[in-house]
Every structure is written in C-alpha cells, then in structure tokens.
C-alpha cells in the first residue's frame, strides 16, 4: 500500500513538471529553445493519455461524466470552422500559421486541460501551476528586456519576443488567478506574486493592460462583499501605488530609466504605429462582415482586405470584428459560446469562489478584446482557455470534490 501511494505521489509530481514545462515552453522559452512548443505539446499529450487511462482504471472502467471534455468539444467546432473557411472563403490567406495555432496547439492544449481537471482539486492545481509559470515568464521577460526598451512597442519581449500586449494579457489573467488564491487560501506569498505581476504589467507599457487590471481589481472588490476584505485589499493597492510613487520621486535610476516610460502609459508618447488607424480598421472589418455575414470572407481574410483598401496588411486590432469579418456570425458564435457558458454558470453559482474568479477575469477580458486580438495567439489563448475551463467545476457534482 505504501508503495502504491509513493507511485501516486511520483506521478503527481511528474504531471506538475509536465504542465510547467508546457506553459514555460510556450511563453518564457518559446523562441530560446528550438521546437520547444511542439516538443512540450507532444510530451503533455502522452502524459495526459496516461493520466486518462489511470483515471479510467481507478473508476473500474466507468468513465465519469467529468471526463467529457465539454470546453474542447465546443472549441473544436470553432477550429473546424476555421479549417473549412480555407475551402469556402471568398478571400483566403495562404499562410497556414494561424491554422496551426488554432487547430493544433490551442485545440490540443484545451483538450489536455479538460481531461486533467476532473475535480476542483485538479482545477486549483492547474491554476496554481499556470500562475507560477507565468510569474516565472514575467521575470524572464522583464530581466531579458533592456530597461531602455521597457514599454516599447517593438523592443519589449526579451528572449521570448512576446509582444507587450500579449504579455500584458497573460500577466493580468495570472494576476486574477493570484487574487483567487489570495481570497481562497489567505496566504501571504500570493500577495507577493500579485505584486510582481502588477509591476510586470506596468513595465509592458500597455494601456489596455492597465485598464484591464484595474477593471479586474474593481470587480474583485465588488464581488467580495465583506467590508473588512474590501478595506484590506484597497490598502494593499494604495500601498503598491505608494511604493511606485516613492520610487519615482526618490530613486534617480528608476525615474530616469523607467519612470517616464511608466507615466507614458497615460499619454501618446509610447510608440504605436497603428493607434491612429484602429477605428478605421475596425470599421472596414465590420463592413466586410456585412457583405458576408453568415460565414465571413474566409480564413484570415481581413489583412488581405485591409491591404487592398489601405495598402497595409494589418489586422483590425479587435477580436470581435476580426472574427466577424473572417468567419462570420457562425465562427463568432462558436468562439464566444464558451465565454457565454462560463458567465452563465458563474451567475448561477455566484457565491462560489471560482464563479467570482470568472467574473473578474472574463468580463475585463471581453472589454479589452475590443482593442486587441487574442483568439489565435497561443501564448495568450492558453490564458483565456484555462479561465474558461475553470467554469466546468461550477456544477453540483464538483462541489466539495
């Protein structure tokens, strides 16, 4: 019996290592180690297959309903629509890159998440592993990005080459996970992790990241009704902002090399080559959608449409209009149905800590998607998919598991 449990513990440690390797392989070290994204995906899938067999055998061959990958099934319909849009599209991008990320990396990753999270304990474990991985990623990116390039549109990213808006999205969702564990465990280390992610988000120089993280924290305060908790969390926020202000005033290095960039978040001094055209791009994408409202123009069509009209092969900088233009109301609906399900479940089980987590994570995410695209970029998509997967525990059979 002791040997059995020791094997169980070793397998759990192995699965944690695999998940960490996968998350870091697609963020912190994705460009530093050749082929690490595909390699870590294949290792994860092989490990999840073993995990699945183990669960089936432990349940005496009766596959529990928790093993039905509901989030994956819905997402797979969206992936299928993206794949088919290369056939029926009016105007189709020839590059297969987006197809690879959506139909390979994203789809298989969410399948692994769906199978792994057969209980609330496993869901919390996966969220914790993602939080630790993204905190490491935040440190790696920040340390390997020269201070002179903090907040820079093209220079931020360090050895990862992750765009600052994608990095900001990752940091904010990880910050929300930290808030969830602060509330559910009351442990001090999570406060430190939240602070690290908050500062890393500032360093990106992403305006959207600032709006998203503040909006998330505001909803977090709103859904946690106890006055004492609200006062405590507001105190932490004021303390953090006070430390930043004091550093700006009294540390010349901070003021000269970082302070001006941080303050530039709130004006137009940060380099942004497309900020003057985003309204135009969104408008063009929406009018293109009206021409083909059901299935859209086809696979990654908008950059081609944009190039034909403006001479610039750029996307619309809006998740909504990009999906509508390329894949029509069908693709748009297939993509956002998981969002809708998670929010409905959160509303029904609104007193559950996971439900509150979904509120202060998904609602700000939807707001920010008006100004950026994240459905196809795996580094950011994993953050979104792990959040949506967490809604699966909001059912009676998961309560107390």
mmCIF file of C-alpha atoms in Angstrom:
data_model
loop_
_atom_site.group_PDB
_atom_site.id
_atom_site.type_symbol
_atom_site.label_atom_id
_atom_site.label_comp_id
_atom_site.label_asym_id
_atom_site.label_seq_id
_atom_site.Cartn_x
_atom_site.Cartn_y
_atom_site.Cartn_z
ATOM 1 C CA UNK A 1 0.000 0.000 0.000
ATOM 2 C CA UNK A 2 2.801 2.398 0.850
ATOM 3 C CA UNK A 3 4.432 1.605 -2.480
ATOM 4 C CA UNK A 4 1.183 2.436 -4.273
ATOM 5 C CA UNK A 5 0.937 5.818 -2.666
ATOM 6 C CA UNK A 6 4.577 6.581 -3.367
ATOM 7 C CA UNK A 7 3.944 5.841 -7.048
ATOM 8 C CA UNK A 8 0.874 8.079 -6.921
ATOM 9 C CA UNK A 9 2.914 10.925 -5.471
ATOM 10 C CA UNK A 10 5.656 10.467 -8.076
ATOM 11 C CA UNK A 11 3.082 10.553 -10.868
ATOM 12 C CA UNK A 12 1.558 13.760 -9.464
ATOM 13 C CA UNK A 13 4.985 15.397 -9.332
ATOM 14 C CA UNK A 14 5.625 14.251 -12.898
ATOM 15 C CA UNK A 15 2.336 15.761 -14.138
ATOM 16 C CA UNK A 16 3.086 19.069 -12.427
ATOM 17 C CA UNK A 17 6.507 19.155 -14.082
ATOM 18 C CA UNK A 18 4.962 18.400 -17.484
ATOM 19 C CA UNK A 19 2.417 21.215 -17.153
ATOM 20 C CA UNK A 20 5.102 23.664 -16.020
ATOM 21 C CA UNK A 21 7.328 22.636 -18.914
ATOM 22 C CA UNK A 22 4.428 23.072 -21.341
ATOM 23 C CA UNK A 23 3.412 26.532 -20.096
ATOM 24 C CA UNK A 24 7.006 27.802 -19.972
ATOM 25 C CA UNK A 25 7.784 26.229 -23.339
ATOM 26 C CA UNK A 26 5.069 28.309 -24.960
ATOM 27 C CA UNK A 27 5.982 31.556 -23.200
ATOM 28 C CA UNK A 28 9.306 32.104 -21.430
ATOM 29 C CA UNK A 29 11.428 29.843 -23.631
ATOM 30 C CA UNK A 30 9.382 29.533 -26.832
ATOM 31 C CA UNK A 31 11.978 31.281 -29.017
ATOM 32 C CA UNK A 32 15.043 30.469 -26.935
ATOM 33 C CA UNK A 33 14.890 26.674 -27.339
ATOM 34 C CA UNK A 34 14.199 25.408 -30.906
ATOM 35 C CA UNK A 35 10.995 23.357 -31.404
ATOM 36 C CA UNK A 36 10.153 23.521 -27.688
ATOM 37 C CA UNK A 37 6.484 24.348 -28.362
ATOM 38 C CA UNK A 38 5.828 21.189 -30.372
ATOM 39 C CA UNK A 39 8.017 19.041 -28.115
ATOM 40 C CA UNK A 40 6.298 20.093 -24.886
ATOM 41 C CA UNK A 41 2.877 19.660 -26.513
ATOM 42 C CA UNK A 42 3.649 16.063 -27.531
ATOM 43 C CA UNK A 43 5.020 15.261 -24.062
ATOM 44 C CA UNK A 44 1.890 16.768 -22.491
ATOM 45 C CA UNK A 45 -0.442 14.761 -24.734
ATOM 46 C CA UNK A 46 1.385 11.496 -23.999
ATOM 47 C CA UNK A 47 1.254 12.250 -20.276
ATOM 48 C CA UNK A 48 -2.438 13.163 -20.388
ATOM 49 C CA UNK A 49 -3.150 9.885 -22.189
ATOM 50 C CA UNK A 50 -1.507 8.024 -19.285
ATOM 51 C CA UNK A 51 -3.443 10.185 -16.829
ATOM 52 C CA UNK A 52 -6.710 9.376 -18.640
ATOM 53 C CA UNK A 53 -6.025 5.619 -18.542
ATOM 54 C CA UNK A 54 -5.176 5.862 -14.846
ATOM 55 C CA UNK A 55 -8.480 7.602 -14.059
ATOM 56 C CA UNK A 56 -10.497 5.114 -16.108
ATOM 57 C CA UNK A 57 -8.887 2.146 -14.352
ATOM 58 C CA UNK A 58 -9.383 3.686 -10.918
ATOM 59 C CA UNK A 59 -13.084 4.138 -11.733
ATOM 60 C CA UNK A 60 -13.369 0.461 -12.715
ATOM 61 C CA UNK A 61 -13.746 1.309 -16.401
ATOM 62 C CA UNK A 62 -16.729 3.592 -15.737
ATOM 63 C CA UNK A 63 -15.776 6.890 -17.354
ATOM 64 C CA UNK A 64 -17.135 9.655 -15.157
ATOM 65 C CA UNK A 65 -19.104 12.499 -16.666
ATOM 66 C CA UNK A 66 -16.337 14.824 -15.519
ATOM 67 C CA UNK A 67 -14.106 13.317 -18.220
ATOM 68 C CA UNK A 68 -16.347 14.592 -21.026
ATOM 69 C CA UNK A 69 -14.289 17.486 -22.490
ATOM 70 C CA UNK A 70 -17.129 19.976 -22.883
ATOM 71 C CA UNK A 71 -14.962 23.067 -23.415
ATOM 72 C CA UNK A 72 -12.900 21.211 -26.015
ATOM 73 C CA UNK A 73 -15.950 19.953 -27.896
ATOM 74 C CA UNK A 74 -17.263 23.491 -28.295
ATOM 75 C CA UNK A 75 -13.844 24.883 -29.198
ATOM 76 C CA UNK A 76 -13.340 22.085 -31.741
ATOM 77 C CA UNK A 77 -16.376 23.315 -33.701
ATOM 78 C CA UNK A 78 -14.710 26.722 -33.926
ATOM 79 C CA UNK A 79 -11.423 25.114 -35.023
ATOM 80 C CA UNK A 80 -13.324 23.102 -37.656
ATOM 81 C CA UNK A 81 -14.950 26.272 -38.946
ATOM 82 C CA UNK A 82 -11.528 27.934 -39.239
ATOM 83 C CA UNK A 83 -10.253 24.887 -41.136
ATOM 84 C CA UNK A 84 -13.233 24.784 -43.511
ATOM 85 C CA UNK A 85 -13.041 28.536 -44.123
ATOM 86 C CA UNK A 86 -9.970 27.871 -46.246
ATOM 87 C CA UNK A 87 -12.296 25.977 -48.595
ATOM 88 C CA UNK A 88 -15.388 28.153 -48.711
ATOM 89 C CA UNK A 89 -13.730 31.540 -48.216
ATOM 90 C CA UNK A 90 -14.118 34.347 -50.736
ATOM 91 C CA UNK A 91 -10.644 35.676 -49.905
ATOM 92 C CA UNK A 92 -8.240 33.364 -48.068
ATOM 93 C CA UNK A 93 -4.786 33.869 -46.549
ATOM 94 C CA UNK A 94 -2.327 31.291 -47.881
ATOM 95 C CA UNK A 95 -0.182 31.114 -44.733
ATOM 96 C CA UNK A 96 -1.079 28.137 -42.501
ATOM 97 C CA UNK A 97 0.331 29.725 -39.321
ATOM 98 C CA UNK A 98 -2.969 30.675 -37.677
ATOM 99 C CA UNK A 99 -4.427 27.295 -38.616
ATOM 100 C CA UNK A 100 -1.510 25.580 -36.867
ATOM 101 C CA UNK A 101 -2.004 27.550 -33.661
ATOM 102 C CA UNK A 102 -5.793 27.172 -33.519
ATOM 103 C CA UNK A 103 -6.216 23.595 -34.764
ATOM 104 C CA UNK A 104 -3.030 22.165 -33.297
ATOM 105 C CA UNK A 105 -1.683 23.987 -30.268
ATOM 106 C CA UNK A 106 -4.845 25.604 -28.878
ATOM 107 C CA UNK A 107 -7.220 22.717 -29.536
ATOM 108 C CA UNK A 108 -4.918 20.015 -28.168
ATOM 109 C CA UNK A 109 -3.940 22.154 -25.172
ATOM 110 C CA UNK A 110 -7.545 22.776 -24.118
ATOM 111 C CA UNK A 111 -8.227 19.043 -24.539
ATOM 112 C CA UNK A 112 -5.404 18.323 -22.086
ATOM 113 C CA UNK A 113 -6.808 20.930 -19.687
ATOM 114 C CA UNK A 114 -10.289 19.445 -19.989
ATOM 115 C CA UNK A 115 -9.139 15.892 -19.247
ATOM 116 C CA UNK A 116 -6.831 16.893 -16.392
ATOM 117 C CA UNK A 117 -9.398 18.951 -14.465
ATOM 118 C CA UNK A 118 -11.688 16.131 -13.333
ATOM 119 C CA UNK A 119 -12.138 17.675 -9.893
ATOM 120 C CA UNK A 120 -11.996 21.018 -8.143
ATOM 121 C CA UNK A 121 -8.691 19.981 -6.600
ATOM 122 C CA UNK A 122 -7.202 19.373 -10.052
ATOM 123 C CA UNK A 123 -8.606 22.663 -11.336
ATOM 124 C CA UNK A 124 -6.982 24.555 -8.471
ATOM 125 C CA UNK A 125 -3.751 22.681 -9.116
ATOM 126 C CA UNK A 126 -3.744 23.623 -12.802
ATOM 127 C CA UNK A 127 -4.472 27.274 -11.994
ATOM 128 C CA UNK A 128 -1.639 27.267 -9.476
ATOM 129 C CA UNK A 129 0.794 25.740 -11.970
ATOM 130 C CA UNK A 130 -0.180 28.315 -14.580
ATOM 131 C CA UNK A 131 0.233 31.119 -12.045
ATOM 132 C CA UNK A 132 3.748 30.006 -11.075
ATOM 133 C CA UNK A 133 4.720 29.503 -14.724
ATOM 134 C CA UNK A 134 3.520 32.950 -15.769
ATOM 135 C CA UNK A 135 5.245 34.584 -12.817
ATOM 136 C CA UNK A 136 8.486 32.964 -13.981
ATOM 137 C CA UNK A 137 7.704 34.156 -17.512
ATOM 138 C CA UNK A 138 7.146 37.697 -16.262
ATOM 139 C CA UNK A 139 10.535 37.665 -14.520
ATOM 140 C CA UNK A 140 12.304 36.166 -17.553
ATOM 141 C CA UNK A 141 10.820 38.717 -19.962
ATOM 142 C CA UNK A 142 11.467 41.669 -17.669
ATOM 143 C CA UNK A 143 15.050 40.671 -16.882
ATOM 144 C CA UNK A 144 15.974 39.922 -20.508
ATOM 145 C CA UNK A 145 14.404 43.112 -21.878
ATOM 146 C CA UNK A 146 16.819 46.072 -21.649
ATOM 147 C CA UNK A 147 15.452 48.760 -19.353
ATOM 148 C CA UNK A 148 15.626 51.215 -22.247
ATOM 149 C CA UNK A 149 13.074 49.047 -24.088
ATOM 150 C CA UNK A 150 10.569 48.651 -21.256
ATOM 151 C CA UNK A 151 7.216 49.822 -22.565
ATOM 152 C CA UNK A 152 8.496 49.860 -26.134
ATOM 153 C CA UNK A 153 6.153 48.707 -28.901
ATOM 154 C CA UNK A 154 8.794 46.749 -30.799
ATOM 155 C CA UNK A 155 11.608 46.185 -28.274
ATOM 156 C CA UNK A 156 9.744 44.623 -25.355
ATOM 157 C CA UNK A 157 9.781 40.834 -25.011
ATOM 158 C CA UNK A 158 13.382 39.899 -24.229
ATOM 159 C CA UNK A 159 14.356 36.359 -25.252
ATOM 160 C CA UNK A 160 10.687 35.439 -25.759
ATOM 161 C CA UNK A 161 9.822 38.036 -28.423
ATOM 162 C CA UNK A 162 6.307 38.105 -26.967
ATOM 163 C CA UNK A 163 4.507 41.319 -27.900
ATOM 164 C CA UNK A 164 3.801 43.601 -24.964
ATOM 165 C CA UNK A 165 0.001 43.386 -25.436
ATOM 166 C CA UNK A 166 0.078 39.582 -25.346
ATOM 167 C CA UNK A 167 2.384 39.665 -22.324
ATOM 168 C CA UNK A 168 0.030 42.092 -20.619
ATOM 169 C CA UNK A 169 -2.942 39.809 -21.252
ATOM 170 C CA UNK A 170 -1.022 36.895 -19.698
ATOM 171 C CA UNK A 171 0.035 38.939 -16.676
ATOM 172 C CA UNK A 172 -3.462 40.255 -15.982
ATOM 173 C CA UNK A 173 -5.118 36.825 -16.108
ATOM 174 C CA UNK A 174 -2.330 35.411 -13.922
ATOM 175 C CA UNK A 175 -2.900 38.371 -11.572
ATOM 176 C CA UNK A 176 -6.579 37.402 -11.393
ATOM 177 C CA UNK A 177 -5.572 33.822 -10.532
ATOM 178 C CA UNK A 178 -3.389 35.240 -7.751
ATOM 179 C CA UNK A 179 -6.412 37.177 -6.445
ATOM 180 C CA UNK A 180 -8.398 33.936 -6.444
ATOM 181 C CA UNK A 181 -5.770 32.199 -4.296
ATOM 182 C CA UNK A 182 -5.343 35.232 -2.036
ATOM 183 C CA UNK A 183 -9.053 35.044 -1.277
ATOM 184 C CA UNK A 184 -9.321 31.239 -1.034
ATOM 185 C CA UNK A 185 -6.090 30.450 0.863
ATOM 186 C CA UNK A 186 -5.309 33.726 2.718
ATOM 187 C CA UNK A 187 -1.609 33.035 2.158
ATOM 188 C CA UNK A 188 0.868 35.907 2.037
ATOM 189 C CA UNK A 189 3.053 34.570 -0.864
ATOM 190 C CA UNK A 190 0.171 35.076 -3.300
ATOM 191 C CA UNK A 191 0.133 38.760 -2.421
ATOM 192 C CA UNK A 192 3.809 38.949 -3.417
ATOM 193 C CA UNK A 193 3.082 37.131 -6.680
ATOM 194 C CA UNK A 194 0.217 39.520 -7.426
ATOM 195 C CA UNK A 195 2.585 42.462 -6.821
ATOM 196 C CA UNK A 196 5.204 41.016 -9.201
ATOM 197 C CA UNK A 197 2.573 40.543 -11.927
ATOM 198 C CA UNK A 198 1.151 44.014 -11.341
ATOM 199 C CA UNK A 199 4.595 45.590 -11.782
ATOM 200 C CA UNK A 200 5.378 43.404 -14.807
ATOM 201 C CA UNK A 201 2.141 44.573 -16.362
ATOM 202 C CA UNK A 202 3.141 48.209 -15.816
ATOM 203 C CA UNK A 203 6.513 47.576 -17.429
ATOM 204 C CA UNK A 204 4.855 46.357 -20.647
ATOM 205 C CA UNK A 205 3.593 49.893 -21.179
ATOM 206 C CA UNK A 206 0.299 48.511 -22.479
ATOM 207 C CA UNK A 207 -2.586 50.909 -21.927
ATOM 208 C CA UNK A 208 -5.053 48.079 -22.365
ATOM 209 C CA UNK A 209 -3.238 46.122 -19.674
ATOM 210 C CA UNK A 210 -3.629 48.987 -17.204
ATOM 211 C CA UNK A 211 -7.355 49.286 -17.949
ATOM 212 C CA UNK A 212 -7.865 45.527 -17.744
ATOM 213 C CA UNK A 213 -6.050 45.031 -14.435
ATOM 214 C CA UNK A 214 -7.798 47.971 -12.758
ATOM 215 C CA UNK A 215 -11.177 46.814 -14.033
ATOM 216 C CA UNK A 216 -10.443 43.276 -12.801
ATOM 217 C CA UNK A 217 -9.490 44.528 -9.352
ATOM 218 C CA UNK A 218 -12.613 46.718 -9.198
ATOM 219 C CA UNK A 219 -14.858 43.719 -9.953
ATOM 220 C CA UNK A 220 -12.880 41.640 -7.461
ATOM 221 C CA UNK A 221 -13.723 44.181 -4.753
ATOM 222 C CA UNK A 222 -17.344 44.304 -5.890
ATOM 223 C CA UNK A 223 -17.970 40.545 -5.720
ATOM 224 C CA UNK A 224 -16.325 40.140 -2.311
ATOM 225 C CA UNK A 225 -18.938 41.757 -0.136
ATOM 226 C CA UNK A 226 -17.257 41.869 3.269
ATOM 227 C CA UNK A 227 -16.239 45.405 4.191
ATOM 228 C CA UNK A 228 -13.134 44.231 6.053
ATOM 229 C CA UNK A 229 -11.873 42.428 2.965
ATOM 230 C CA UNK A 230 -12.507 45.422 0.737
ATOM 231 C CA UNK A 231 -10.638 47.711 3.117
ATOM 232 C CA UNK A 232 -7.719 45.247 3.277
ATOM 233 C CA UNK A 233 -7.414 44.909 -0.489
ATOM 234 C CA UNK A 234 -7.737 48.651 -1.055
ATOM 235 C CA UNK A 235 -4.954 49.107 1.486
ATOM 236 C CA UNK A 236 -2.725 46.726 -0.485
ATOM 237 C CA UNK A 237 -3.481 48.645 -3.679
ATOM 238 C CA UNK A 238 -2.712 52.012 -2.079
ATOM 239 C CA UNK A 239 0.484 50.576 -0.596
ATOM 240 C CA UNK A 240 1.599 49.310 -4.005
ATOM 241 C CA UNK A 241 0.858 52.599 -5.740
ATOM 242 C CA UNK A 242 2.587 54.465 -2.900
ATOM 243 C CA UNK A 243 5.751 52.408 -3.351
ATOM 244 C CA UNK A 244 5.745 53.152 -7.085
ATOM 245 C CA UNK A 245 5.304 56.889 -6.490
ATOM 246 C CA UNK A 246 8.068 56.982 -3.853
ATOM 247 C CA UNK A 247 10.407 55.106 -6.181
ATOM 248 C CA UNK A 248 9.704 57.631 -8.925
ATOM 249 C CA UNK A 249 10.387 60.573 -6.596
ATOM 250 C CA UNK A 250 13.432 59.364 -4.679
ATOM 251 C CA UNK A 251 15.287 56.916 -6.956
ATOM 252 C CA UNK A 252 17.012 58.726 -9.855
ATOM 253 C CA UNK A 253 17.672 55.482 -11.768
ATOM 254 C CA UNK A 254 14.014 54.498 -11.551
ATOM 255 C CA UNK A 255 12.872 57.965 -12.640
ATOM 256 C CA UNK A 256 15.362 58.322 -15.490
ATOM 257 C CA UNK A 257 15.152 54.871 -16.978
ATOM 258 C CA UNK A 258 11.691 53.627 -16.125
ATOM 259 C CA UNK A 259 9.554 56.362 -14.590
ATOM 260 C CA UNK A 260 8.962 58.318 -17.794
ATOM 261 C CA UNK A 261 8.014 55.173 -19.663
ATOM 262 C CA UNK A 262 5.570 54.160 -16.978
ATOM 263 C CA UNK A 263 3.924 57.574 -16.998
ATOM 264 C CA UNK A 264 3.797 57.442 -20.800
ATOM 265 C CA UNK A 265 1.162 54.741 -20.462
ATOM 266 C CA UNK A 266 -1.324 57.544 -19.938
ATOM 267 C CA UNK A 267 -0.423 59.671 -22.970
ATOM 268 C CA UNK A 268 0.594 59.242 -26.610
ATOM 269 C CA UNK A 269 4.380 59.235 -26.190
ATOM 270 C CA UNK A 270 4.708 55.447 -26.395
ATOM 271 C CA UNK A 271 5.465 54.284 -29.889
ATOM 272 C CA UNK A 272 2.399 52.730 -31.532
ATOM 273 C CA UNK A 273 2.429 52.546 -35.305
ATOM 274 C CA UNK A 274 -1.259 51.773 -35.694
ATOM 275 C CA UNK A 275 -3.070 53.740 -32.992
ATOM 276 C CA UNK A 276 -4.378 56.345 -35.425
ATOM 277 C CA UNK A 277 -5.922 53.761 -37.754
ATOM 278 C CA UNK A 278 -7.566 51.273 -35.416
ATOM 279 C CA UNK A 279 -11.026 52.826 -35.676
ATOM 280 C CA UNK A 280 -10.734 52.683 -39.457
ATOM 281 C CA UNK A 281 -9.627 49.030 -39.379
ATOM 282 C CA UNK A 282 -12.494 48.019 -37.106
ATOM 283 C CA UNK A 283 -14.946 49.831 -39.361
ATOM 284 C CA UNK A 284 -13.580 48.188 -42.512
ATOM 285 C CA UNK A 285 -13.733 44.754 -40.886
ATOM 286 C CA UNK A 286 -17.329 45.304 -39.779
ATOM 287 C CA UNK A 287 -18.450 46.437 -43.236
ATOM 288 C CA UNK A 288 -16.704 43.418 -44.746
ATOM 289 C CA UNK A 289 -18.679 41.246 -42.313
ATOM 290 C CA UNK A 290 -21.918 42.829 -43.544
ATOM 291 C CA UNK A 291 -21.051 41.713 -47.076
ATOM 292 C CA UNK A 292 -20.744 38.069 -45.961
ATOM 293 C CA UNK A 293 -22.462 37.904 -42.557
ATOM 294 C CA UNK A 294 -23.021 34.149 -42.207
ATOM 295 C CA UNK A 295 -19.613 32.550 -42.873
ATOM 296 C CA UNK A 296 -17.434 35.625 -43.401
ATOM 297 C CA UNK A 297 -14.805 36.233 -46.045
ATOM 298 C CA UNK A 298 -12.671 33.242 -45.092
ATOM 299 C CA UNK A 299 -9.515 32.185 -43.313
ATOM 300 C CA UNK A 300 -7.587 35.241 -42.015
ATOM 301 C CA UNK A 301 -9.113 37.391 -44.759
ATOM 302 C CA UNK A 302 -9.133 40.832 -43.161
ATOM 303 C CA UNK A 303 -5.403 41.648 -43.535
ATOM 304 C CA UNK A 304 -5.825 40.955 -47.272
ATOM 305 C CA UNK A 305 -8.924 43.179 -47.430
ATOM 306 C CA UNK A 306 -7.119 45.870 -45.477
ATOM 307 C CA UNK A 307 -4.125 45.709 -47.806
ATOM 308 C CA UNK A 308 -6.393 46.033 -50.844
ATOM 309 C CA UNK A 309 -8.046 49.178 -49.415
ATOM 310 C CA UNK A 310 -5.301 50.928 -47.422
ATOM 311 C CA UNK A 311 -2.127 49.279 -48.702
ATOM 312 C CA UNK A 312 -1.354 47.986 -45.188
ATOM 313 C CA UNK A 313 -1.568 44.268 -44.453
ATOM 314 C CA UNK A 314 -2.700 44.607 -40.852
ATOM 315 C CA UNK A 315 -5.412 43.013 -38.753
ATOM 316 C CA UNK A 316 -8.284 45.036 -37.258
ATOM 317 C CA UNK A 317 -6.925 45.172 -33.674
ATOM 318 C CA UNK A 318 -10.310 43.931 -32.426
ATOM 319 C CA UNK A 319 -11.178 40.335 -31.580
ATOM 320 C CA UNK A 320 -14.859 40.915 -32.386
ATOM 321 C CA UNK A 321 -14.528 42.465 -35.826
ATOM 322 C CA UNK A 322 -11.692 40.142 -36.831
ATOM 323 C CA UNK A 323 -13.782 37.062 -36.071
ATOM 324 C CA UNK A 324 -16.892 38.526 -37.715
ATOM 325 C CA UNK A 325 -15.040 39.523 -40.875
ATOM 326 C CA UNK A 326 -13.132 36.269 -41.281
ATOM 327 C CA UNK A 327 -15.611 33.681 -40.039
ATOM 328 C CA UNK A 328 -18.963 35.475 -39.923
ATOM 329 C CA UNK A 329 -21.632 35.133 -37.272
ATOM 330 C CA UNK A 330 -21.122 31.340 -37.307
ATOM 331 C CA UNK A 331 -17.445 31.483 -36.344
ATOM 332 C CA UNK A 332 -18.015 34.393 -33.956
ATOM 333 C CA UNK A 333 -20.771 32.490 -32.133
ATOM 334 C CA UNK A 334 -18.785 29.253 -31.993
ATOM 335 C CA UNK A 335 -15.853 31.083 -30.435
ATOM 336 C CA UNK A 336 -17.794 33.067 -27.840
ATOM 337 C CA UNK A 337 -20.218 30.363 -26.723
ATOM 338 C CA UNK A 338 -17.653 29.148 -24.151
ATOM 339 C CA UNK A 339 -17.469 32.704 -22.787
ATOM 340 C CA UNK A 340 -21.266 32.818 -22.510
ATOM 341 C CA UNK A 341 -21.465 29.419 -20.793
ATOM 342 C CA UNK A 342 -18.793 30.378 -18.257
ATOM 343 C CA UNK A 343 -20.553 33.639 -17.364
ATOM 344 C CA UNK A 344 -23.980 31.977 -17.101
ATOM 345 C CA UNK A 345 -22.550 29.278 -14.836
ATOM 346 C CA UNK A 346 -20.812 31.951 -12.767
ATOM 347 C CA UNK A 347 -24.086 33.827 -12.379
ATOM 348 C CA UNK A 348 -25.945 30.690 -11.274
ATOM 349 C CA UNK A 349 -23.209 29.771 -8.756
ATOM 350 C CA UNK A 350 -22.245 33.369 -7.961
ATOM 351 C CA UNK A 351 -21.248 32.655 -4.350
ATOM 352 C CA UNK A 352 -18.641 30.115 -5.436
ATOM 353 C CA UNK A 353 -15.021 31.440 -5.406
ATOM 354 C CA UNK A 354 -14.482 30.115 -8.948
ATOM 355 C CA UNK A 355 -17.614 31.961 -10.110
ATOM 356 C CA UNK A 356 -16.222 35.181 -8.667
ATOM 357 C CA UNK A 357 -12.894 34.458 -10.369
ATOM 358 C CA UNK A 358 -14.694 34.133 -13.707
ATOM 359 C CA UNK A 359 -16.499 37.441 -13.175
ATOM 360 C CA UNK A 360 -13.353 39.491 -12.523
ATOM 361 C CA UNK A 361 -11.360 37.686 -15.226
ATOM 362 C CA UNK A 362 -13.724 37.130 -18.161
ATOM 363 C CA UNK A 363 -15.637 40.437 -18.032
ATOM 364 C CA UNK A 364 -12.467 42.610 -18.242
ATOM 365 C CA UNK A 365 -11.151 40.221 -20.905
ATOM 366 C CA UNK A 366 -14.223 40.828 -23.075
ATOM 367 C CA UNK A 367 -13.822 44.571 -22.586
ATOM 368 C CA UNK A 368 -10.183 44.508 -23.642
ATOM 369 C CA UNK A 369 -10.845 42.319 -26.687
ATOM 370 C CA UNK A 370 -12.433 45.340 -28.325
ATOM 371 C CA UNK A 371 -8.884 46.677 -28.656
ATOM 372 C CA UNK A 372 -6.796 43.577 -29.325
ATOM 373 C CA UNK A 373 -6.822 40.097 -30.857
ATOM 374 C CA UNK A 374 -6.084 37.032 -28.738
ATOM 375 C CA UNK A 375 -8.070 34.161 -30.247
ATOM 376 C CA UNK A 376 -5.212 32.848 -32.371
ATOM 377 C CA UNK A 377 -2.031 33.599 -30.419
ATOM 378 C CA UNK A 378 -1.309 30.502 -28.337
ATOM 379 C CA UNK A 379 0.619 32.286 -25.582
ATOM 380 C CA UNK A 380 -2.441 34.433 -24.898
ATOM 381 C CA UNK A 381 -5.068 31.854 -25.894
ATOM 382 C CA UNK A 382 -3.921 29.450 -23.160
ATOM 383 C CA UNK A 383 -4.622 32.125 -20.547
ATOM 384 C CA UNK A 384 -8.131 32.545 -21.943
ATOM 385 C CA UNK A 385 -8.793 28.797 -22.294
ATOM 386 C CA UNK A 386 -7.666 27.897 -18.784
ATOM 387 C CA UNK A 387 -10.032 30.551 -17.423
ATOM 388 C CA UNK A 388 -12.967 29.232 -19.459
ATOM 389 C CA UNK A 389 -12.133 25.654 -18.445
ATOM 390 C CA UNK A 390 -12.413 26.612 -14.774
ATOM 391 C CA UNK A 391 -16.171 27.090 -15.258
ATOM 392 C CA UNK A 392 -16.607 23.321 -15.594
ATOM 393 C CA UNK A 393 -16.298 22.909 -11.812
ATOM 394 C CA UNK A 394 -19.401 25.067 -11.320
ATOM 395 C CA UNK A 395 -21.706 22.059 -11.277
ATOM 396 C CA UNK A 396 -23.176 20.229 -8.253
ATOM 397 C CA UNK A 397 -21.077 17.074 -8.741
ATOM 398 C CA UNK A 398 -17.874 19.118 -8.342
ATOM 399 C CA UNK A 399 -18.935 20.736 -5.082
ATOM 400 C CA UNK A 400 -16.659 19.579 -2.319
ATOM 401 C CA UNK A 401 -14.624 17.262 -4.579
#
